[in-house]
PDB file of C-alpha atoms in Angstrom:
ATOM      1  CA  UNK A  16     -12.832   3.386   6.822  1.00  0.00           C
ATOM      2  CA  UNK A  17     -10.972   6.653   7.329  1.00  0.00           C
ATOM      3  CA  UNK A  18      -7.690   7.058   9.173  1.00  0.00           C
ATOM      4  CA  UNK A  19      -9.224   9.690  11.457  1.00  0.00           C
ATOM      5  CA  UNK A  20     -12.694  10.789  12.497  1.00  0.00           C
ATOM      6  CA  UNK A  21     -14.513  13.884  11.260  1.00  0.00           C
ATOM      7  CA  UNK A  22     -14.341  15.321  14.759  1.00  0.00           C
ATOM      8  CA  UNK A  23     -10.580  14.752  14.965  1.00  0.00           C
ATOM      9  CA  UNK A  24     -10.124  16.593  11.660  1.00  0.00           C
ATOM     10  CA  UNK A  25     -12.307  19.466  12.869  1.00  0.00           C
ATOM     11  CA  UNK A  26     -10.338  19.630  16.122  1.00  0.00           C
ATOM     12  CA  UNK A  27      -7.188  19.926  13.987  1.00  0.00           C
ATOM     13  CA  UNK A  28      -8.672  22.891  12.146  1.00  0.00           C
ATOM     14  CA  UNK A  29     -10.619  21.531   9.173  1.00  0.00           C
ATOM     15  CA  UNK A  30     -13.801  23.515   8.509  1.00  0.00           C
ATOM     16  CA  UNK A  31     -16.945  22.881   6.484  1.00  0.00           C
ATOM     17  CA  UNK A  32     -19.767  20.390   6.364  1.00  0.00           C
ATOM     18  CA  UNK A  33     -19.203  16.767   7.314  1.00  0.00           C
ATOM     19  CA  UNK A  34     -19.050  15.885   3.603  1.00  0.00           C
ATOM     20  CA  UNK A  35     -16.408  18.537   2.979  1.00  0.00           C
ATOM     21  CA  UNK A  36     -14.361  17.445   5.986  1.00  0.00           C
ATOM     22  CA  UNK A  37     -14.582  13.836   4.819  1.00  0.00           C
ATOM     23  CA  UNK A  38     -13.228  14.877   1.419  1.00  0.00           C
ATOM     24  CA  UNK A  39     -10.200  16.500   3.048  1.00  0.00           C
ATOM     25  CA  UNK A  40      -9.666  13.401   5.193  1.00  0.00           C
ATOM     26  CA  UNK A  41      -9.698  11.265   2.039  1.00  0.00           C
ATOM     27  CA  UNK A  42      -7.144  13.557   0.395  1.00  0.00           C
ATOM     28  CA  UNK A  43      -4.945  13.372   3.495  1.00  0.00           C
ATOM     29  CA  UNK A  44      -5.211   9.589   3.593  1.00  0.00           C
ATOM     30  CA  UNK A  45      -4.100   9.351  -0.042  1.00  0.00           C
ATOM     31  CA  UNK A  46      -1.146  11.629   0.740  1.00  0.00           C
ATOM     32  CA  UNK A  47      -0.147   9.487   3.718  1.00  0.00           C
ATOM     33  CA  UNK A  48      -0.264   6.283   1.679  1.00  0.00           C
ATOM     34  CA  UNK A  49       1.732   7.873  -1.131  1.00  0.00           C
ATOM     35  CA  UNK A  50       4.376   9.129   1.313  1.00  0.00           C
ATOM     36  CA  UNK A  51       4.718   6.021   3.490  1.00  0.00           C
ATOM     37  CA  UNK A  52       3.987   3.437   0.784  1.00  0.00           C
ATOM     38  CA  UNK A  53       1.865   1.652   3.368  1.00  0.00           C
ATOM     39  CA  UNK A  54      -1.826   1.069   4.025  1.00  0.00           C
ATOM     40  CA  UNK A  55      -3.051   1.331   7.597  1.00  0.00           C
ATOM     41  CA  UNK A  56      -6.185  -0.769   7.529  1.00  0.00           C
ATOM     42  CA  UNK A  57      -6.812  -4.309   6.242  1.00  0.00           C
ATOM     43  CA  UNK A  58      -6.802  -4.009   2.444  1.00  0.00           C
ATOM     44  CA  UNK A  59      -6.995  -6.650  -0.283  1.00  0.00           C
ATOM     45  CA  UNK A  60      -4.154  -6.024  -2.732  1.00  0.00           C
ATOM     46  CA  UNK A  61      -2.307  -7.593  -5.626  1.00  0.00           C
ATOM     47  CA  UNK A  62       1.467  -7.170  -5.312  1.00  0.00           C
ATOM     48  CA  UNK A  63       4.029  -7.872  -8.018  1.00  0.00           C
ATOM     49  CA  UNK A  64       7.499  -8.427  -6.569  1.00  0.00           C
ATOM     50  CA  UNK A  65      10.913  -9.662  -7.684  1.00  0.00           C
ATOM     51  CA  UNK A  66      12.135 -13.152  -6.847  1.00  0.00           C
ATOM     52  CA  UNK A  67      15.559 -13.024  -5.211  1.00  0.00           C
ATOM     53  CA  UNK A  68      18.330 -15.465  -6.008  1.00  0.00           C
ATOM     54  CA  UNK A  69      17.573 -17.355  -2.789  1.00  0.00           C
ATOM     55  CA  UNK A  70      13.816 -17.474  -3.436  1.00  0.00           C
ATOM     56  CA  UNK A  71      13.086 -14.552  -1.118  1.00  0.00           C
ATOM     57  CA  UNK A  72      10.272 -12.268  -2.279  1.00  0.00           C
ATOM     58  CA  UNK A  73      10.255  -9.004  -0.304  1.00  0.00           C
ATOM     59  CA  UNK A  74       6.734  -7.565  -0.099  1.00  0.00           C
ATOM     60  CA  UNK A  75       6.257  -3.773  -0.171  1.00  0.00           C
ATOM     61  CA  UNK A  76       3.427  -3.679   2.364  1.00  0.00           C
ATOM     62  CA  UNK A  77       2.794  -5.178   5.781  1.00  0.00           C
ATOM     63  CA  UNK A  78       1.299  -8.555   4.935  1.00  0.00           C
ATOM     64  CA  UNK A  79      -1.552 -10.064   6.945  1.00  0.00           C
ATOM     65  CA  UNK A  80      -2.434 -13.140   4.885  1.00  0.00           C
ATOM     66  CA  UNK A  81      -1.516 -14.491   1.455  1.00  0.00           C
ATOM     67  CA  UNK A  82      -4.165 -16.293  -0.571  1.00  0.00           C
ATOM     68  CA  UNK A  83      -2.301 -16.901  -3.829  1.00  0.00           C
ATOM     69  CA  UNK A  84       1.213 -16.786  -5.315  1.00  0.00           C
ATOM     70  CA  UNK A  85       1.428 -16.769  -9.094  1.00  0.00           C
ATOM     71  CA  UNK A  86       4.632 -16.765 -11.169  1.00  0.00           C
ATOM     72  CA  UNK A  87       4.620 -13.900 -13.664  1.00  0.00           C
ATOM     73  CA  UNK A  88       5.046 -15.619 -17.005  1.00  0.00           C
ATOM     74  CA  UNK A  89       4.307 -14.727 -20.595  1.00  0.00           C
ATOM     75  CA  UNK A  90       1.757 -14.661 -22.057  1.00  0.00           C
ATOM     76  CA  UNK A  91      -0.861 -15.662 -19.496  1.00  0.00           C
ATOM     77  CA  UNK A  92       0.875 -14.922 -16.194  1.00  0.00           C
ATOM     78  CA  UNK A  93       1.059 -18.525 -15.011  1.00  0.00           C
ATOM     79  CA  UNK A  94      -0.995 -20.545 -12.544  1.00  0.00           C
ATOM     80  CA  UNK A  95      -1.153 -20.261  -8.777  1.00  0.00           C
ATOM     81  CA  UNK A  96       1.220 -22.533  -6.873  1.00  0.00           C
ATOM     82  CA  UNK A  97       0.022 -24.530  -3.836  1.00  0.00           C
ATOM     83  CA  UNK A  98       0.617 -23.207  -0.347  1.00  0.00           C
ATOM     84  CA  UNK A  99       3.195 -25.951   0.244  1.00  0.00           C
ATOM     85  CA  UNK A 100       5.441 -24.186  -2.286  1.00  0.00           C
ATOM     86  CA  UNK A 101       6.059 -21.177  -0.050  1.00  0.00           C
ATOM     87  CA  UNK A 102       5.868 -19.782   3.458  1.00  0.00           C
ATOM     88  CA  UNK A 103       4.930 -16.270   4.533  1.00  0.00           C
ATOM     89  CA  UNK A 104       6.495 -14.057   7.204  1.00  0.00           C
ATOM     90  CA  UNK A 105       5.075 -10.754   8.431  1.00  0.00           C
ATOM     91  CA  UNK A 106       6.439  -7.736  10.259  1.00  0.00           C
ATOM     92  CA  UNK A 107       3.492  -8.096  12.617  1.00  0.00           C
ATOM     93  CA  UNK A 108       5.837 -10.546  14.365  1.00  0.00           C
ATOM     94  CA  UNK A 109       8.802  -8.794  15.990  1.00  0.00           C
ATOM     95  CA  UNK A 110      12.005  -9.605  14.122  1.00  0.00           C
ATOM     96  CA  UNK A 111      10.286 -10.828  10.967  1.00  0.00           C
ATOM     97  CA  UNK A 112      10.013  -9.175   7.574  1.00  0.00           C
ATOM     98  CA  UNK A 113       7.129  -8.997   5.117  1.00  0.00           C
ATOM     99  CA  UNK A 114       8.035 -11.646   2.600  1.00  0.00           C
ATOM    100  CA  UNK A 115       7.152 -14.790   0.735  1.00  0.00           C
ATOM    101  CA  UNK A 116       9.848 -17.472   0.988  1.00  0.00           C
ATOM    102  CA  UNK A 117       9.685 -19.860  -1.940  1.00  0.00           C
ATOM    103  CA  UNK A 118      10.379 -23.429  -0.832  1.00  0.00           C
ATOM    104  CA  UNK A 119      13.342 -23.968  -3.127  1.00  0.00           C
ATOM    105  CA  UNK A 120      14.639 -26.940  -1.191  1.00  0.00           C
ATOM    106  CA  UNK A 121      11.360 -28.837  -0.979  1.00  0.00           C
ATOM    107  CA  UNK A 122       9.327 -30.987  -3.339  1.00  0.00           C
ATOM    108  CA  UNK A 123       5.836 -32.352  -3.835  1.00  0.00           C
ATOM    109  CA  UNK A 124       5.415 -35.631  -5.701  1.00  0.00           C
ATOM    110  CA  UNK A 125       1.758 -34.798  -6.242  1.00  0.00           C
ATOM    111  CA  UNK A 126       2.523 -31.647  -8.248  1.00  0.00           C
ATOM    112  CA  UNK A 127       3.594 -32.102 -11.856  1.00  0.00           C
ATOM    113  CA  UNK A 128       7.074 -30.666 -12.308  1.00  0.00           C
ATOM    114  CA  UNK A 129       7.808 -30.331  -8.584  1.00  0.00           C
ATOM    115  CA  UNK A 130       8.435 -34.025  -7.874  1.00  0.00           C
ATOM    116  CA  UNK A 131      11.499 -35.070  -5.905  1.00  0.00           C
ATOM    117  CA  UNK A 132      12.959 -36.817  -8.983  1.00  0.00           C
ATOM    118  CA  UNK A 133      12.333 -33.693 -11.070  1.00  0.00           C
ATOM    119  CA  UNK A 134      14.294 -31.247  -8.940  1.00  0.00           C
ATOM    120  CA  UNK A 135      11.443 -30.290  -6.613  1.00  0.00           C
ATOM    121  CA  UNK A 136      10.298 -26.705  -6.351  1.00  0.00           C
ATOM    122  CA  UNK A 137      13.755 -25.426  -7.342  1.00  0.00           C
ATOM    123  CA  UNK A 138      13.641 -27.366 -10.588  1.00  0.00           C
ATOM    124  CA  UNK A 139      10.105 -26.188 -11.316  1.00  0.00           C
ATOM    125  CA  UNK A 140      10.904 -22.532 -10.713  1.00  0.00           C
ATOM    126  CA  UNK A 141      14.051 -22.780 -12.823  1.00  0.00           C
ATOM    127  CA  UNK A 142      12.092 -24.283 -15.696  1.00  0.00           C
ATOM    128  CA  UNK A 143       9.492 -21.546 -15.400  1.00  0.00           C
ATOM    129  CA  UNK A 144      12.189 -18.896 -15.435  1.00  0.00           C
ATOM    130  CA  UNK A 145       9.906 -16.509 -13.534  1.00  0.00           C
ATOM    131  CA  UNK A 146      11.765 -13.473 -12.198  1.00  0.00           C
ATOM    132  CA  UNK A 147       8.664 -12.074 -10.511  1.00  0.00           C
ATOM    133  CA  UNK A 148       5.601 -13.360  -8.700  1.00  0.00           C
ATOM    134  CA  UNK A 149       2.158 -11.890  -8.221  1.00  0.00           C
ATOM    135  CA  UNK A 150       1.002 -12.136  -4.621  1.00  0.00           C
ATOM    136  CA  UNK A 151      -2.677 -11.819  -3.699  1.00  0.00           C
ATOM    137  CA  UNK A 152      -3.664 -11.284  -0.116  1.00  0.00           C
ATOM    138  CA  UNK A 153      -4.614  -8.970   2.703  1.00  0.00           C
ATOM    139  CA  UNK A 154      -2.164  -6.219   3.572  1.00  0.00           C
ATOM    140  CA  UNK A 155      -2.008  -3.347   6.044  1.00  0.00           C
ATOM    141  CA  UNK A 156      -2.410  -2.819   9.766  1.00  0.00           C
ATOM    142  CA  UNK A 157      -5.162  -4.438  11.802  1.00  0.00           C
ATOM    143  CA  UNK A 158      -6.035  -1.000  13.213  1.00  0.00           C
ATOM    144  CA  UNK A 159      -4.915   2.537  12.362  1.00  0.00           C
ATOM    145  CA  UNK A 160      -1.976   3.501  14.624  1.00  0.00           C
ATOM    146  CA  UNK A 161      -2.676   6.548  16.799  1.00  0.00           C
ATOM    147  CA  UNK A 162       0.159   8.565  15.250  1.00  0.00           C
ATOM    148  CA  UNK A 163      -1.210   7.892  11.771  1.00  0.00           C
ATOM    149  CA  UNK A 164      -4.663   9.036  12.900  1.00  0.00           C
ATOM    150  CA  UNK A 165      -3.167  12.226  14.316  1.00  0.00           C
ATOM    151  CA  UNK A 166      -1.152  12.762  11.146  1.00  0.00           C
ATOM    152  CA  UNK A 167      -4.263  12.330   8.995  1.00  0.00           C
ATOM    153  CA  UNK A 168      -6.188  14.996  10.905  1.00  0.00           C
ATOM    154  CA  UNK A 169      -3.284  17.444  10.788  1.00  0.00           C
ATOM    155  CA  UNK A 170      -2.637  16.834   7.099  1.00  0.00           C
ATOM    156  CA  UNK A 171      -6.315  17.330   6.235  1.00  0.00           C
ATOM    157  CA  UNK A 172      -6.176  20.731   7.954  1.00  0.00           C
ATOM    158  CA  UNK A 173      -2.892  21.588   6.251  1.00  0.00           C
ATOM    159  CA  UNK A 174      -4.224  20.680   2.805  1.00  0.00           C
ATOM    160  CA  UNK A 175      -7.349  22.770   3.288  1.00  0.00           C
ATOM    161  CA  UNK A 176      -5.373  25.759   4.541  1.00  0.00           C
ATOM    162  CA  UNK A 177      -2.977  25.627   1.604  1.00  0.00           C
ATOM    163  CA  UNK A 178      -5.858  25.312  -0.858  1.00  0.00           C
ATOM    164  CA  UNK A 179      -7.679  28.399   0.453  1.00  0.00           C
ATOM    165  CA  UNK A 180      -7.437  31.069  -2.286  1.00  0.00           C
ATOM    166  CA  UNK A 181      -6.584  34.688  -1.652  1.00  0.00           C
ATOM    167  CA  UNK A 182      -9.033  37.392  -2.743  1.00  0.00           C
ATOM    168  CA  UNK A 183      -6.910  37.925  -5.839  1.00  0.00           C
ATOM    169  CA  UNK A 184      -7.024  34.222  -6.677  1.00  0.00           C
ATOM    170  CA  UNK A 185     -10.792  34.138  -6.332  1.00  0.00           C
ATOM    171  CA  UNK A 186     -11.128  37.141  -8.644  1.00  0.00           C
ATOM    172  CA  UNK A 187      -8.799  35.756 -11.310  1.00  0.00           C
ATOM    173  CA  UNK A 188     -10.260  32.244 -11.102  1.00  0.00           C
ATOM    174  CA  UNK A 189     -14.010  32.612 -10.511  1.00  0.00           C
ATOM    175  CA  UNK A 190     -14.485  28.898 -11.181  1.00  0.00           C
ATOM    176  CA  UNK A 191     -12.955  28.011  -7.817  1.00  0.00           C
ATOM    177  CA  UNK A 192     -15.407  26.383  -5.437  1.00  0.00           C
ATOM    178  CA  UNK A 193     -15.261  28.470  -2.292  1.00  0.00           C
ATOM    179  CA  UNK A 194     -17.276  28.131   0.899  1.00  0.00           C
ATOM    180  CA  UNK A 195     -18.638  30.967   3.035  1.00  0.00           C
ATOM    181  CA  UNK A 196     -15.326  31.277   4.858  1.00  0.00           C
ATOM    182  CA  UNK A 197     -13.288  31.581   1.683  1.00  0.00           C
ATOM    183  CA  UNK A 198     -11.955  28.013   1.706  1.00  0.00           C
ATOM    184  CA  UNK A 199     -11.477  26.209  -1.574  1.00  0.00           C
ATOM    185  CA  UNK A 200     -13.508  23.042  -1.169  1.00  0.00           C
ATOM    186  CA  UNK A 201     -12.770  21.561  -4.583  1.00  0.00           C
ATOM    187  CA  UNK A 202     -10.273  18.727  -4.312  1.00  0.00           C
ATOM    188  CA  UNK A 203      -8.102  18.061  -7.320  1.00  0.00           C
ATOM    189  CA  UNK A 204      -8.458  14.691  -9.022  1.00  0.00           C
ATOM    190  CA  UNK A 205      -5.816  12.448  -7.455  1.00  0.00           C
ATOM    191  CA  UNK A 206      -6.013   9.577  -9.942  1.00  0.00           C
ATOM    192  CA  UNK A 207      -2.688   7.771  -9.599  1.00  0.00           C
ATOM    193  CA  UNK A 208      -2.685   6.239 -13.041  1.00  0.00           C
ATOM    194  CA  UNK A 209      -3.410   2.756 -14.360  1.00  0.00           C
ATOM    195  CA  UNK A 210      -4.024  -0.185 -12.036  1.00  0.00           C
ATOM    196  CA  UNK A 211      -4.250   2.063  -8.972  1.00  0.00           C
ATOM    197  CA  UNK A 212      -0.470   2.431  -8.813  1.00  0.00           C
ATOM    198  CA  UNK A 213       0.497   4.883  -6.092  1.00  0.00           C
ATOM    199  CA  UNK A 214       3.837   6.587  -6.664  1.00  0.00           C
ATOM    200  CA  UNK A 215       5.967   7.544  -3.646  1.00  0.00           C
ATOM    201  CA  UNK A 216       6.582  11.166  -2.641  1.00  0.00           C
ATOM    202  CA  UNK A 217       9.424  12.629  -0.595  1.00  0.00           C
ATOM    203  CA  UNK A 218       7.042  14.508   1.719  1.00  0.00           C
ATOM    204  CA  UNK A 219       3.388  14.883   2.588  1.00  0.00           C
ATOM    205  CA  UNK A 220       3.859  18.627   2.249  1.00  0.00           C
ATOM    206  CA  UNK A 221       3.862  19.107   6.011  1.00  0.00           C
ATOM    207  CA  UNK A 222       7.071  18.682   8.009  1.00  0.00           C
ATOM    208  CA  UNK A 223       5.007  18.106  11.154  1.00  0.00           C
ATOM    209  CA  UNK A 224       3.106  15.254   9.520  1.00  0.00           C
ATOM    210  CA  UNK A 225       6.308  13.845   8.013  1.00  0.00           C
ATOM    211  CA  UNK A 226       7.811  13.665  11.500  1.00  0.00           C
ATOM    212  CA  UNK A 227       4.803  11.752  12.836  1.00  0.00           C
ATOM    213  CA  UNK A 228       4.985   9.230   9.997  1.00  0.00           C
ATOM    214  CA  UNK A 229       8.741   8.662   9.806  1.00  0.00           C
ATOM    215  CA  UNK A 230       8.479   5.415  11.751  1.00  0.00           C
ATOM    216  CA  UNK A 231       6.043   4.000   9.205  1.00  0.00           C
ATOM    217  CA  UNK A 232       8.009   4.691   6.022  1.00  0.00           C
ATOM    218  CA  UNK A 233       8.372   1.777   3.643  1.00  0.00           C
ATOM    219  CA  UNK A 234      11.545   2.250   1.606  1.00  0.00           C
ATOM    220  CA  UNK A 235      10.672  -0.485  -0.890  1.00  0.00           C
ATOM    221  CA  UNK A 236      10.045   0.462  -4.527  1.00  0.00           C
ATOM    222  CA  UNK A 237       8.122  -2.604  -5.656  1.00  0.00           C
ATOM    223  CA  UNK A 238       5.098  -2.014  -7.869  1.00  0.00           C
ATOM    224  CA  UNK A 239       1.742  -2.384  -6.206  1.00  0.00           C
ATOM    225  CA  UNK A 240      -1.767  -2.384  -7.569  1.00  0.00           C
ATOM    226  CA  UNK A 241      -4.976  -2.117  -5.589  1.00  0.00           C
ATOM    227  CA  UNK A 242      -7.869  -4.489  -6.005  1.00  0.00           C
TER     228      UNK A 242
END
């Protein structure tokens, strides 16, 4: 699912066939996600985050549901803990934050190592010595916010305009893929490295788009990998 429609991108100034416009929309969407460090549609992700001293695990994306919490241990990464070992809060609820709260004060006599006489969950986590957890779940917004959709269309047009070569560029670089209107339709490979890690950027490259997205910026720096 794209953050904006082909027609919205064309209305913003993107030219070309539907396939070409879709490619620019995809490039704009990647730029938006890199800038905001958010995803704006339901997306299954694996998040690795630090465990705070009070058992608070701040998540770097808007969380919808959590299906598994796994302590990051050597060498095998550990086993998933039961849902009774944590609770989840989401910024979808006004006043809440996106986080996993480890149940440090609780216990479960049916879980080996987390029994009441064994220190409960606090004792188990301390024995594990895990400083990070891997959280599997669904992240993102239920629907693309209107400002994000507008920003996507504008950024797609901005990217295409900036990629259009001058006559001199076309002469010196005949390998450029140019359409009938002189627009460069070749999109550079935007592979973000291993595990789908998306590094943050300080700007989308468009001050107008930046202004539309400022309310959606995620300032967290936690590593995230896409599934």
